[in-house]
Short mmCIF file of N, CA and C in Angstrom, two decimals:
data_model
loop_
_atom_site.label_atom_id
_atom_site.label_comp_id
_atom_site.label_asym_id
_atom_site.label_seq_id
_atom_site.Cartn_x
_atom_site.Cartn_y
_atom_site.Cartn_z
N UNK W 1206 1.62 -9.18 -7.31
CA UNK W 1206 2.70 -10.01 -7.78
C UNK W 1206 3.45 -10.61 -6.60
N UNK W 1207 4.11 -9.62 -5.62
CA UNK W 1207 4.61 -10.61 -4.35
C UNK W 1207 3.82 -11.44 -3.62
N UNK W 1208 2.42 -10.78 -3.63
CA UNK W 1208 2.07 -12.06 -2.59
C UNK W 1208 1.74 -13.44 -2.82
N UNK W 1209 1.31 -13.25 -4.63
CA UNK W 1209 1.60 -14.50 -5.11
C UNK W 1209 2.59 -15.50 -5.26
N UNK W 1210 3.56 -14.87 -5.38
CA UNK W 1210 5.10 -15.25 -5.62
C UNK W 1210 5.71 -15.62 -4.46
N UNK W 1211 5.35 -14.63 -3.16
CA UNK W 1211 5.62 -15.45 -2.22
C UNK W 1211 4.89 -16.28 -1.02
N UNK W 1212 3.72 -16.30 -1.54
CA UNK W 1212 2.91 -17.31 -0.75
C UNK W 1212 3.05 -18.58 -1.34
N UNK W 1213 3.28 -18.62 -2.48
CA UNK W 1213 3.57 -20.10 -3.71
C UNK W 1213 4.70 -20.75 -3.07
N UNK W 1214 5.91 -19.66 -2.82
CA UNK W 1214 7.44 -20.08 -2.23
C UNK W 1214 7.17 -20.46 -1.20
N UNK W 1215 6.19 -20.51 -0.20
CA UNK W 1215 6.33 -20.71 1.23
C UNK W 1215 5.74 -22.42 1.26
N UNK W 1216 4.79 -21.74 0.38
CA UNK W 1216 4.40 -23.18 0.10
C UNK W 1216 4.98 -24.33 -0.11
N UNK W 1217 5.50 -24.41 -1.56
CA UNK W 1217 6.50 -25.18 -2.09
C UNK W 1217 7.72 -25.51 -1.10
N UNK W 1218 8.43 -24.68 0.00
CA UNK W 1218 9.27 -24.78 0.75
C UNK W 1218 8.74 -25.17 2.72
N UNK W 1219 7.39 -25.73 2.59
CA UNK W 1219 7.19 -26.43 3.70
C UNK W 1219 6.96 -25.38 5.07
N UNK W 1220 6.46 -24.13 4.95
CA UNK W 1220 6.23 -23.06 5.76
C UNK W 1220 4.88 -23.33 5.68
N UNK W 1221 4.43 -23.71 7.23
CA UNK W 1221 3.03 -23.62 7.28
C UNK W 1221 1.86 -22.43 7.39
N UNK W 1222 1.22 -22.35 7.26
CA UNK W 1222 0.00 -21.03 7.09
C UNK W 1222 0.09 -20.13 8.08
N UNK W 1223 -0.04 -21.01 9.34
CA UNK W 1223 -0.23 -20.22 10.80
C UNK W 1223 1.24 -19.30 10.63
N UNK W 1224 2.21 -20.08 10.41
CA UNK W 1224 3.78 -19.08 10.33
C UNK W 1224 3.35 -18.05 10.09
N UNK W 1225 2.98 -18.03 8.33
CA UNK W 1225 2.67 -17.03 7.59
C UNK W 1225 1.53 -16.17 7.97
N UNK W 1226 0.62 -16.52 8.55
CA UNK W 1226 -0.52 -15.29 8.89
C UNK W 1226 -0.11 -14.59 10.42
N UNK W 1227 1.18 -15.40 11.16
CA UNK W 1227 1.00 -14.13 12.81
C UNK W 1227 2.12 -13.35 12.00
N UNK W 1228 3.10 -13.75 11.12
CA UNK W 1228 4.31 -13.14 10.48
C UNK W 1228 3.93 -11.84 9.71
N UNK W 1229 2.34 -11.13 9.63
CA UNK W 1229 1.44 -10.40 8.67
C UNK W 1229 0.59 -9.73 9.94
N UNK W 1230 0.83 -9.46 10.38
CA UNK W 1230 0.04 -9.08 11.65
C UNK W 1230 -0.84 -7.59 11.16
N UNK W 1231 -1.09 -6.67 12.47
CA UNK W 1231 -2.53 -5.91 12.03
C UNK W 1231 -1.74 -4.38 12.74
N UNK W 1232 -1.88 -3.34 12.24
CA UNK W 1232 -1.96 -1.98 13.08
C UNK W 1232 -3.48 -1.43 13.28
N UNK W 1233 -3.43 -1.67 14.92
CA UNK W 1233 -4.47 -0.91 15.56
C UNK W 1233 -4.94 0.08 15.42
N UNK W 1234 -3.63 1.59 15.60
CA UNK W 1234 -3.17 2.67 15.85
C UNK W 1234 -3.24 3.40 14.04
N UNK W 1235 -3.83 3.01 13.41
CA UNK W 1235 -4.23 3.81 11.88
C UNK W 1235 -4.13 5.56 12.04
N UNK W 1236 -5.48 5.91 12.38
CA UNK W 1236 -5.52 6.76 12.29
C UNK W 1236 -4.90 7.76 12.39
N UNK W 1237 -4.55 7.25 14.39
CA UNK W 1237 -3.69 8.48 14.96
C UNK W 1237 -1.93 8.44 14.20
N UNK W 1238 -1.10 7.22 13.56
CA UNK W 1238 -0.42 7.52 12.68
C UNK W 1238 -0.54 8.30 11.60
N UNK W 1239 -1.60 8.28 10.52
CA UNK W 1239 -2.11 9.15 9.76
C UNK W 1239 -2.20 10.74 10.44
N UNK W 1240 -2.77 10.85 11.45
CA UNK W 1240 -2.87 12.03 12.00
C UNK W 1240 -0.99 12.86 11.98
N UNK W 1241 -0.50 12.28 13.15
CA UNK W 1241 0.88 12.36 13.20
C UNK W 1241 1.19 12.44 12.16
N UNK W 1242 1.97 11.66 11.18
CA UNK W 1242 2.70 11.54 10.03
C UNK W 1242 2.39 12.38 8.95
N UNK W 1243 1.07 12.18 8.70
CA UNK W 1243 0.01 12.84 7.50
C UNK W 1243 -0.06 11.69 6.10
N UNK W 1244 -1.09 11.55 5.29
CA UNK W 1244 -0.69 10.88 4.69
C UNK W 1244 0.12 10.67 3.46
N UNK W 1245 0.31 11.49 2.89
CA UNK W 1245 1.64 11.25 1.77
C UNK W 1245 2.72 11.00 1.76
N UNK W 1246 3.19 11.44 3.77
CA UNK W 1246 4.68 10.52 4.33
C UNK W 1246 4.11 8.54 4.80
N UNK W 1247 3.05 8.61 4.90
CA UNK W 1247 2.80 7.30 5.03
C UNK W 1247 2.81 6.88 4.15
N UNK W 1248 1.97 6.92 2.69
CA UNK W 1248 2.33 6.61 1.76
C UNK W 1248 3.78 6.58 1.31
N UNK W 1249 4.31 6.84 1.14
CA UNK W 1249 5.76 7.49 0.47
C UNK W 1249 6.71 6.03 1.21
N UNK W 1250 5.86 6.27 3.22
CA UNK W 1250 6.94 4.86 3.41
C UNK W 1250 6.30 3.07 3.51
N UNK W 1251 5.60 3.50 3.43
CA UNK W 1251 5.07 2.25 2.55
C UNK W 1251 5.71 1.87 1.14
N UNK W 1252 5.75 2.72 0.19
CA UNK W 1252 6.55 2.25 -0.85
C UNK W 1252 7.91 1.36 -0.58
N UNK W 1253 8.73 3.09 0.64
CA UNK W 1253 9.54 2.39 0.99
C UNK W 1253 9.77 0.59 1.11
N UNK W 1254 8.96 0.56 2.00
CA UNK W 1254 9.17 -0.53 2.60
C UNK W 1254 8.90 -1.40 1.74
N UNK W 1255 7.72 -1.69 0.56
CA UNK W 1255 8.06 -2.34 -0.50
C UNK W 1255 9.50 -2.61 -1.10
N UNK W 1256 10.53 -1.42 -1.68
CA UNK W 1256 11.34 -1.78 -1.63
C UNK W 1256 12.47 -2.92 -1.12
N UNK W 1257 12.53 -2.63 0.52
CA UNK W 1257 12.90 -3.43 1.46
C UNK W 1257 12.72 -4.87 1.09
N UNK W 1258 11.16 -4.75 0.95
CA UNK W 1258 10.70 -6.13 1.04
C UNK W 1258 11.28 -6.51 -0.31
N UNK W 1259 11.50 -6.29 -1.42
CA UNK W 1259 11.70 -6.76 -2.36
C UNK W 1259 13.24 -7.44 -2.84
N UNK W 1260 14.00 -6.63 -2.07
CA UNK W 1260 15.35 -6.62 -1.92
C UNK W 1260 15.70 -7.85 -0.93
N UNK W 1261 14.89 -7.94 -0.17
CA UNK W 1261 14.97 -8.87 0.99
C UNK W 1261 14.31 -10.40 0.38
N UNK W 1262 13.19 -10.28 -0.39
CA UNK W 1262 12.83 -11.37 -1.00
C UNK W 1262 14.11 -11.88 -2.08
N UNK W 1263 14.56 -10.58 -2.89
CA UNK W 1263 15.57 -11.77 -3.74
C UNK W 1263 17.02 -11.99 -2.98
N UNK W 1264 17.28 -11.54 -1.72
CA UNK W 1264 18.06 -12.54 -0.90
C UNK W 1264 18.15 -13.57 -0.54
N UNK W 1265 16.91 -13.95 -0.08
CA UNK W 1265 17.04 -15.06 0.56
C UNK W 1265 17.45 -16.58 -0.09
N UNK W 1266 18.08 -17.15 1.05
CA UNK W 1266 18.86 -18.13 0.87
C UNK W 1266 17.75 -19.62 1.35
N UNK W 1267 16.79 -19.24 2.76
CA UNK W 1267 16.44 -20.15 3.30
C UNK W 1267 15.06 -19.68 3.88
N UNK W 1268 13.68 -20.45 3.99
CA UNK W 1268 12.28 -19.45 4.24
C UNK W 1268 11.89 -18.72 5.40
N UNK W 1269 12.67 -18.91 6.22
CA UNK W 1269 12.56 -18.08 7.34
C UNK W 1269 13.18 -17.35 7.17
N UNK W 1270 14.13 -16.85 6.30
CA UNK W 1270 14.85 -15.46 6.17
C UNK W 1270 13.69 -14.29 5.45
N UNK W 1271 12.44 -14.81 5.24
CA UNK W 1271 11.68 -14.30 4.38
C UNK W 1271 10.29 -13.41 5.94
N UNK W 1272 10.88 -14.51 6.83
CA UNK W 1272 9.31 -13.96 7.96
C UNK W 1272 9.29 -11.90 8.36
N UNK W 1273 11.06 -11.71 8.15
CA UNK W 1273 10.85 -10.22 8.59
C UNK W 1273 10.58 -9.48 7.26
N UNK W 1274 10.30 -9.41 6.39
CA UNK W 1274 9.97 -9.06 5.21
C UNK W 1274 8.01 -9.49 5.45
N UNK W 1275 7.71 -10.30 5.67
CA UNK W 1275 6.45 -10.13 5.86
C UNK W 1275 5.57 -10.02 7.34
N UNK W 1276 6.68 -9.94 8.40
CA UNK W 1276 6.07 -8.87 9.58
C UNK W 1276 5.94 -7.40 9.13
N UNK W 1277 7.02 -7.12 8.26
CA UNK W 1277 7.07 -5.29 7.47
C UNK W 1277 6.02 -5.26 6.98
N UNK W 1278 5.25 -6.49 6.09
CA UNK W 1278 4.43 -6.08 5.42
C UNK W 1278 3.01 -6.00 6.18
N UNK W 1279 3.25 -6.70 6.77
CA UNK W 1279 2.07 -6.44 7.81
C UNK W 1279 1.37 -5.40 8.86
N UNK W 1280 2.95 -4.74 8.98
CA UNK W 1280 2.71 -3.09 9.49
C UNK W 1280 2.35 -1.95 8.90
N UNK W 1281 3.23 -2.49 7.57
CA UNK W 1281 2.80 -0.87 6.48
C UNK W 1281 2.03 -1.17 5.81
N UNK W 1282 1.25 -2.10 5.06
CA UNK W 1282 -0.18 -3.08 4.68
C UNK W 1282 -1.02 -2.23 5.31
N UNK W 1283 -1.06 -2.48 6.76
CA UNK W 1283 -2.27 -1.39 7.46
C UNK W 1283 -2.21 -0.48 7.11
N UNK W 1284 -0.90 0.88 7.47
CA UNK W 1284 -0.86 1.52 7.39
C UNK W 1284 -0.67 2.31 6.28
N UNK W 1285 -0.51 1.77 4.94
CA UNK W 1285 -0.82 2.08 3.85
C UNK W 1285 -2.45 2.45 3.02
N UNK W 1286 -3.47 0.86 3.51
CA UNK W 1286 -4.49 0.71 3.09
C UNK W 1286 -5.25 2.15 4.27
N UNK W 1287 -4.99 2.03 4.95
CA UNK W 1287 -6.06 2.81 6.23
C UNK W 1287 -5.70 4.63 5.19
N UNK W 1288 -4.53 5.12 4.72
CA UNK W 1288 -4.03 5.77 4.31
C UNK W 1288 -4.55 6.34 3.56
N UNK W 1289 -4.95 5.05 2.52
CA UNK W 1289 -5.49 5.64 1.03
C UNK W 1289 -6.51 5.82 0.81
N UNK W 1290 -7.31 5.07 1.94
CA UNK W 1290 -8.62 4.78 2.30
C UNK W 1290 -9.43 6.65 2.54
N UNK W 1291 -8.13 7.26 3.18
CA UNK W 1291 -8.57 8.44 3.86
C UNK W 1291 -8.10 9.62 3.05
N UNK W 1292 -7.04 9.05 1.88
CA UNK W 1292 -6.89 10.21 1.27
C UNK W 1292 -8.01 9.91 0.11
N UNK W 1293 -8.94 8.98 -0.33
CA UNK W 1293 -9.88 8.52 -1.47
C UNK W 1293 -11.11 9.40 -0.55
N UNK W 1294 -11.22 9.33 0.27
CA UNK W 1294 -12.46 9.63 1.04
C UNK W 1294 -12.10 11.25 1.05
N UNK W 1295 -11.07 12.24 1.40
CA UNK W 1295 -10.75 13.84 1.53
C UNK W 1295 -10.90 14.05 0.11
N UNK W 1296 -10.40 12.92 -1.12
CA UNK W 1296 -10.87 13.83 -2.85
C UNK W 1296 -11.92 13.75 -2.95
N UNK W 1297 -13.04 13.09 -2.42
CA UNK W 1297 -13.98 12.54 -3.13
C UNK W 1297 -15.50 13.97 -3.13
N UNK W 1298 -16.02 13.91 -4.23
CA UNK W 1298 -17.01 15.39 -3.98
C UNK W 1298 -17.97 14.35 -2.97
N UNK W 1299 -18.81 15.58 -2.36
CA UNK W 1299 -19.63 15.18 -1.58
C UNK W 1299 -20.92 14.25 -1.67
N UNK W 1300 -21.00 13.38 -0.96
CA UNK W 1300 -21.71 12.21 -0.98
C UNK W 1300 -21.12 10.85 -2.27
N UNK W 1301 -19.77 11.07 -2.46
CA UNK W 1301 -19.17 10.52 -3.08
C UNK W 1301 -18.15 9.35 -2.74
N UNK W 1302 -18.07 9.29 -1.19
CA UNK W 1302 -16.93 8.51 -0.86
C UNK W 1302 -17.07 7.19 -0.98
N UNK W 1303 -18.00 6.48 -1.13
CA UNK W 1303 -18.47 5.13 -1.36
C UNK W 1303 -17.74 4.89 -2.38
N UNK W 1304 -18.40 5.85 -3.52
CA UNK W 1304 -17.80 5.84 -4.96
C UNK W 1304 -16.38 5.38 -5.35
N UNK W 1305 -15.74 6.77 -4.10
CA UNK W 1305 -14.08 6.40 -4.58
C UNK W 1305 -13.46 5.28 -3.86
N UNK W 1306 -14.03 4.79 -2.47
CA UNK W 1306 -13.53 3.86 -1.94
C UNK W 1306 -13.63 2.78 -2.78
N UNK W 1307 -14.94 2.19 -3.72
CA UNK W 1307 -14.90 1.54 -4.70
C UNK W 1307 -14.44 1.48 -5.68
N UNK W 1308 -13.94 2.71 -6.19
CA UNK W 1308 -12.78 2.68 -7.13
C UNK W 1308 -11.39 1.93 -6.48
N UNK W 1309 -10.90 2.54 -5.24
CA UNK W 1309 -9.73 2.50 -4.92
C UNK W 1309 -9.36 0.78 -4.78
N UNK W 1310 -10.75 0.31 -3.85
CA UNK W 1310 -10.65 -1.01 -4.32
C UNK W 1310 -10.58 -2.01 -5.22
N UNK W 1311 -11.28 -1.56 -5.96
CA UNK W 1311 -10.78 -2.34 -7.89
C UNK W 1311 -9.82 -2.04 -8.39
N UNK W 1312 -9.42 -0.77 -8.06
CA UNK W 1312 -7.87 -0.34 -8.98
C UNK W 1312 -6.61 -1.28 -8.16
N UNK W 1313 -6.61 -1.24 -6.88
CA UNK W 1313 -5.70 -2.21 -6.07
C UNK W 1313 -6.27 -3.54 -6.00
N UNK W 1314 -6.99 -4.08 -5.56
CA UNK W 1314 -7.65 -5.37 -5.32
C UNK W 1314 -7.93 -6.30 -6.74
N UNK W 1315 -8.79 -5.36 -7.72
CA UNK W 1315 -8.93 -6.21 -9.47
C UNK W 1315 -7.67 -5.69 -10.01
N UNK W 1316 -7.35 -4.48 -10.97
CA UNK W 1316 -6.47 -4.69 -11.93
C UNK W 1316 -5.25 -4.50 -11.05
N UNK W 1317 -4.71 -4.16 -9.88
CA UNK W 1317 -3.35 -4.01 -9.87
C UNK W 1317 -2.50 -5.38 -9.11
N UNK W 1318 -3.78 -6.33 -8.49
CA UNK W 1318 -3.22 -7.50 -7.90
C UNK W 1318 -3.58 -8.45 -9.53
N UNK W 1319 -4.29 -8.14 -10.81
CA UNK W 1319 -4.41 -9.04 -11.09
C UNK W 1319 -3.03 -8.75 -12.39
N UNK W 1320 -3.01 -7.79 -12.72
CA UNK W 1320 -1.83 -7.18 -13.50
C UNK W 1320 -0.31 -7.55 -12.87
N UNK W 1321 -0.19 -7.58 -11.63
CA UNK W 1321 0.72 -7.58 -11.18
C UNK W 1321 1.30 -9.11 -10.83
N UNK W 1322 0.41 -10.14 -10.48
CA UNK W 1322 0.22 -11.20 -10.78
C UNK W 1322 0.58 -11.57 -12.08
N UNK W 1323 0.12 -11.09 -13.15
CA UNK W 1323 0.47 -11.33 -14.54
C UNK W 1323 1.58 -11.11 -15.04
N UNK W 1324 2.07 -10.16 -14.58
CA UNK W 1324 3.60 -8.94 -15.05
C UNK W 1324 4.42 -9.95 -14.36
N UNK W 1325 4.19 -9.88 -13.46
CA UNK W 1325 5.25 -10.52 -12.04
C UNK W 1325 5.44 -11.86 -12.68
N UNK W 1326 4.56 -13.09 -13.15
CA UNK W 1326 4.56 -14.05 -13.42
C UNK W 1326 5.82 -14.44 -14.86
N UNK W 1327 5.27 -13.14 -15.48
CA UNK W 1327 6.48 -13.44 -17.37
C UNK W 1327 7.68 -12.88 -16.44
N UNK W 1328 7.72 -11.90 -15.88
CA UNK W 1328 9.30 -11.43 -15.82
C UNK W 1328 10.07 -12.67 -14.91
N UNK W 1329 9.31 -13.64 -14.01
CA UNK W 1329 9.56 -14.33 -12.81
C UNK W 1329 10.27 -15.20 -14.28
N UNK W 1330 9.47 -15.78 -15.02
CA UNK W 1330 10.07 -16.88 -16.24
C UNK W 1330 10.79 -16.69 -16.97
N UNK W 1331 10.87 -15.00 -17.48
CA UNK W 1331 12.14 -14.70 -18.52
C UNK W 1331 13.07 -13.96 -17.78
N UNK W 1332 13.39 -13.58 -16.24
CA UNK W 1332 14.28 -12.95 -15.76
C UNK W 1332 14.74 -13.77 -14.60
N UNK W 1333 13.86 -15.19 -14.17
CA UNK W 1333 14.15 -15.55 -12.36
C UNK W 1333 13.87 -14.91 -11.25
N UNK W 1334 13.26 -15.41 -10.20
CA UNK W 1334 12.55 -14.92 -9.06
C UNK W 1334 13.68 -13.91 -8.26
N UNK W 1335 15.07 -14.06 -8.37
CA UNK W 1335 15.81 -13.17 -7.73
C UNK W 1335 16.20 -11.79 -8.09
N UNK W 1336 16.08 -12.00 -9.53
CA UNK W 1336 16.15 -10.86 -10.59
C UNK W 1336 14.85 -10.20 -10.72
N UNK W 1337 13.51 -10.72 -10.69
CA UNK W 1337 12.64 -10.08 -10.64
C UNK W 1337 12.26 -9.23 -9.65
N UNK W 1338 12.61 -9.87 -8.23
CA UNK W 1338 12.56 -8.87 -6.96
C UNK W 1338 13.43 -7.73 -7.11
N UNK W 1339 14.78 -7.77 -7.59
CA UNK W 1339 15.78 -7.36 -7.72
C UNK W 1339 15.31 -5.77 -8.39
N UNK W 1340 14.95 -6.38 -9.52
CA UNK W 1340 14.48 -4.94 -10.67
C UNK W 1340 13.18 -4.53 -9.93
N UNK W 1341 12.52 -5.15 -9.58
CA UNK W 1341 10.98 -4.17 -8.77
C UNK W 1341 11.63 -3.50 -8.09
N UNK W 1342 12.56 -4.07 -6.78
CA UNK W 1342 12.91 -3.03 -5.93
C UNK W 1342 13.47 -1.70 -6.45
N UNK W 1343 14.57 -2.08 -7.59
CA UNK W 1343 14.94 -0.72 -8.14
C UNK W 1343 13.90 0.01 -8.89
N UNK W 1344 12.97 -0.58 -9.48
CA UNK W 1344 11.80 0.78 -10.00
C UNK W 1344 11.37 1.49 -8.52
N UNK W 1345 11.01 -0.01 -8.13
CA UNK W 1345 10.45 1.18 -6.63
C UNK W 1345 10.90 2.36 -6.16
N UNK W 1346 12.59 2.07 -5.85
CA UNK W 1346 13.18 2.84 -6.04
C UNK W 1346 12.97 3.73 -6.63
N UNK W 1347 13.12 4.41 -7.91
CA UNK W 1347 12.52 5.11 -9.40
C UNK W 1347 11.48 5.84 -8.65
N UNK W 1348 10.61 4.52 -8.55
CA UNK W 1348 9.22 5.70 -8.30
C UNK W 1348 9.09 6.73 -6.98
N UNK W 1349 9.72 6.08 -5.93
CA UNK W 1349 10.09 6.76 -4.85
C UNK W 1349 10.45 8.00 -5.13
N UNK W 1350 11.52 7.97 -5.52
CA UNK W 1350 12.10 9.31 -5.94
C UNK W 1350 11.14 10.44 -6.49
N UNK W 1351 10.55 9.81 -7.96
CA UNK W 1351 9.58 10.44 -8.58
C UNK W 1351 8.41 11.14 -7.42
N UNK W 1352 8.12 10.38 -7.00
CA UNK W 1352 7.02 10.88 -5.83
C UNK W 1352 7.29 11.53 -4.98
N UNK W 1353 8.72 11.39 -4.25
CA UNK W 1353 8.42 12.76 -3.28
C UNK W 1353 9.06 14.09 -4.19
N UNK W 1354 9.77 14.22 -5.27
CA UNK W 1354 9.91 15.29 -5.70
C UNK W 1354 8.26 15.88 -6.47
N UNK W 1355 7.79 15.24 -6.85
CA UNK W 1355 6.49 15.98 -7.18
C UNK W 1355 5.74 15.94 -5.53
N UNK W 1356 5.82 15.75 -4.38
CA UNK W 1356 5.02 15.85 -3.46
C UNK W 1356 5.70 17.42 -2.80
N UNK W 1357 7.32 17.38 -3.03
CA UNK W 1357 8.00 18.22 -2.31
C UNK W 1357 7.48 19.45 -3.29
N UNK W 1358 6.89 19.50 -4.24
CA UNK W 1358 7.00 20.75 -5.46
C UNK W 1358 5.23 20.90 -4.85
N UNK W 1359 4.63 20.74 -4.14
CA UNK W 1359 3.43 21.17 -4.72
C UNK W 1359 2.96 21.15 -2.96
N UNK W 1360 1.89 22.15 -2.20
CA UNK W 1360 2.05 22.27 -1.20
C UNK W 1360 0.82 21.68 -0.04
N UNK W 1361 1.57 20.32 0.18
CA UNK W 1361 0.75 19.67 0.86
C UNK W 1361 0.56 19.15 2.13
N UNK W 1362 -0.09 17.92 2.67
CA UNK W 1362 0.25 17.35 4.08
C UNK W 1362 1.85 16.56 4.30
N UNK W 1363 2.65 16.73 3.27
CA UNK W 1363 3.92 15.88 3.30
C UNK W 1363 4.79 16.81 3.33
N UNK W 1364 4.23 18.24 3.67
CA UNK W 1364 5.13 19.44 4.64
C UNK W 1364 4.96 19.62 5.91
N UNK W 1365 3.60 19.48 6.35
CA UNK W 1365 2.97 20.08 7.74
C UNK W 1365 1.99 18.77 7.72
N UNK W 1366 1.59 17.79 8.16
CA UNK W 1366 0.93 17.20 8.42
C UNK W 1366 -0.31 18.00 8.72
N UNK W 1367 -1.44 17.50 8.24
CA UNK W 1367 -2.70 18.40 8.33
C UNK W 1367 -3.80 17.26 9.60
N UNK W 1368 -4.30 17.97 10.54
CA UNK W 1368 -4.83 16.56 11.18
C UNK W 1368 -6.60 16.22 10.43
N UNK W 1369 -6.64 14.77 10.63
CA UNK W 1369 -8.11 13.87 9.99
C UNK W 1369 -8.74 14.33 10.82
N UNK W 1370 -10.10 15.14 10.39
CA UNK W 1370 -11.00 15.30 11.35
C UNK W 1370 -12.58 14.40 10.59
N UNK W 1371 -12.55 13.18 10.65
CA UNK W 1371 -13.31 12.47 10.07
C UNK W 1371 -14.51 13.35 10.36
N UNK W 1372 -15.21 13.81 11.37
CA UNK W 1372 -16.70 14.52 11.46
C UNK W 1372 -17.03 15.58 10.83
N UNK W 1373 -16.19 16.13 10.33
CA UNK W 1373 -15.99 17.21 9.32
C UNK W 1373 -16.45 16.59 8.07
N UNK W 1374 -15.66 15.61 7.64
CA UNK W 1374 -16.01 14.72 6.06
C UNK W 1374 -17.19 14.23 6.45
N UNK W 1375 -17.98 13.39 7.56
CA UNK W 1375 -18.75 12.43 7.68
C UNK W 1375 -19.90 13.75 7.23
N UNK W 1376 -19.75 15.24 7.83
CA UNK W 1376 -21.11 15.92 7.56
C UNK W 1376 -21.02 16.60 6.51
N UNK W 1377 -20.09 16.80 5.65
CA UNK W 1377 -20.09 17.18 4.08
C UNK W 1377 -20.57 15.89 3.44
N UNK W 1378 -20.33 14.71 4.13
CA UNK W 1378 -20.91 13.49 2.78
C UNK W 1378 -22.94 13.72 3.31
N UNK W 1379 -22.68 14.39 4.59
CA UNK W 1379 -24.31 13.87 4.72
C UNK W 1379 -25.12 15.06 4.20
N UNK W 1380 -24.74 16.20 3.91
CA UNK W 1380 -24.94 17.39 3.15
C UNK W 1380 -24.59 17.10 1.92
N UNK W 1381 -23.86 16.34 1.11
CA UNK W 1381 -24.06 15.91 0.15
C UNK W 1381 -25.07 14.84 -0.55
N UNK W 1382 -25.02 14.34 0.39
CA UNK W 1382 -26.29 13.43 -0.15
C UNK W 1382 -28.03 13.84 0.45
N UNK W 1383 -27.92 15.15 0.97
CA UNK W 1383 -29.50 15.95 0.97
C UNK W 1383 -29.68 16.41 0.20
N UNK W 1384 -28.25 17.01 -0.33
CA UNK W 1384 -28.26 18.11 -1.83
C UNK W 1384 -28.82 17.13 -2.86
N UNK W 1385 -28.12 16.05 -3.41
CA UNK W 1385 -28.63 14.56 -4.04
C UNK W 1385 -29.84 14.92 -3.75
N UNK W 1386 -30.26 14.17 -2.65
CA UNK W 1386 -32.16 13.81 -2.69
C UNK W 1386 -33.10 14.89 -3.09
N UNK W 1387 -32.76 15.88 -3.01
CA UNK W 1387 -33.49 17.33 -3.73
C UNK W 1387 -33.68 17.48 -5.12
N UNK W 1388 -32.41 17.11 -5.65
CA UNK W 1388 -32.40 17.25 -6.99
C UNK W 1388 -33.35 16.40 -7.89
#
């Protein structure tokens, strides 16, 4: 829903592309954040920062008040996707991670950019683009909350950061898929 909503606005308001794509920039440093942090505090501030961004979108007055709202998104974007990427890949049974990475991608990429696009679009027409940012940010809000009290109740990497030892997973998926070819 935002990036439609606000790539349309940038548009319509004479912000050229190049603005908008160095304003979205890239994190290098994935992993070893994941490592550090762990991922359910990355997650958790990623939401955050949705928030932010949302609150900050129904401010604005003029389109460059909009570029630090999508340098944010461009930091926690990485560091969100690299995130989920690695917590889809630690659920997944063995020789399965393809599987869930392909899930994770349709559930975000098909129905939740195309739902959200959709949702985002009626509330944008029966509530206004300032009011619509307005109320996302406060669910976000909502859900924020919701999430770290069920993260704080149950005993995970969003107490003690646990570190990624990708070669560990890489040889359970490859022992999983010998077990596969046997069968």
């Amino acid at each position: 829903m935002m990036l439609t909503a606000t790539t349309g606005w940038y548009n319509d308001n004479g912000i050229d592309d190049d603005i908008y794509d160095n304003a979205v920039g890239d994190d290098n440093n994935r992993k070893q954040l994941a490592n550090a942090m762990g991922v359910d505090r990355i997650l958790v501030l990623s939401l955050v920062s949705y928030a932010v961004r949302f609150f900050i979108y129904a401010s604005m007055k003029r389109p460059m008040a909009g570029l630090p709202a999508e340098a944010l998104r461009g930091i926690t974007f990485g560091a969100f996707w690299s995130s989920a990427t690695i917590y889809a890949h630690r659920i997944s049974p063995p020789g399965m991670s393809a599987t869930f990475l392909s899930l994770l991608n349709a559930m975000y990429g098909g129905i939740g950019q195309s739902f959200g696009a959709v949702i985002g679009g009626k509330l944008q027409s029966w509530y206004g683009t300032v009011n619509t940012f307005m109320y996302a940010g406060i669910g976000d809000l909502i859900f924020i909350a919701l999430m770290i009290v069920y993260l704080a109740l149950r005993d995970t990497s969003f107490h003690a950061p646990k570190q990624i030892d990708m070669s560990i997973d890489m040889e359970r998926d490859k022992k999983g898929l010998e077990h596969a070819g046997k069968s």
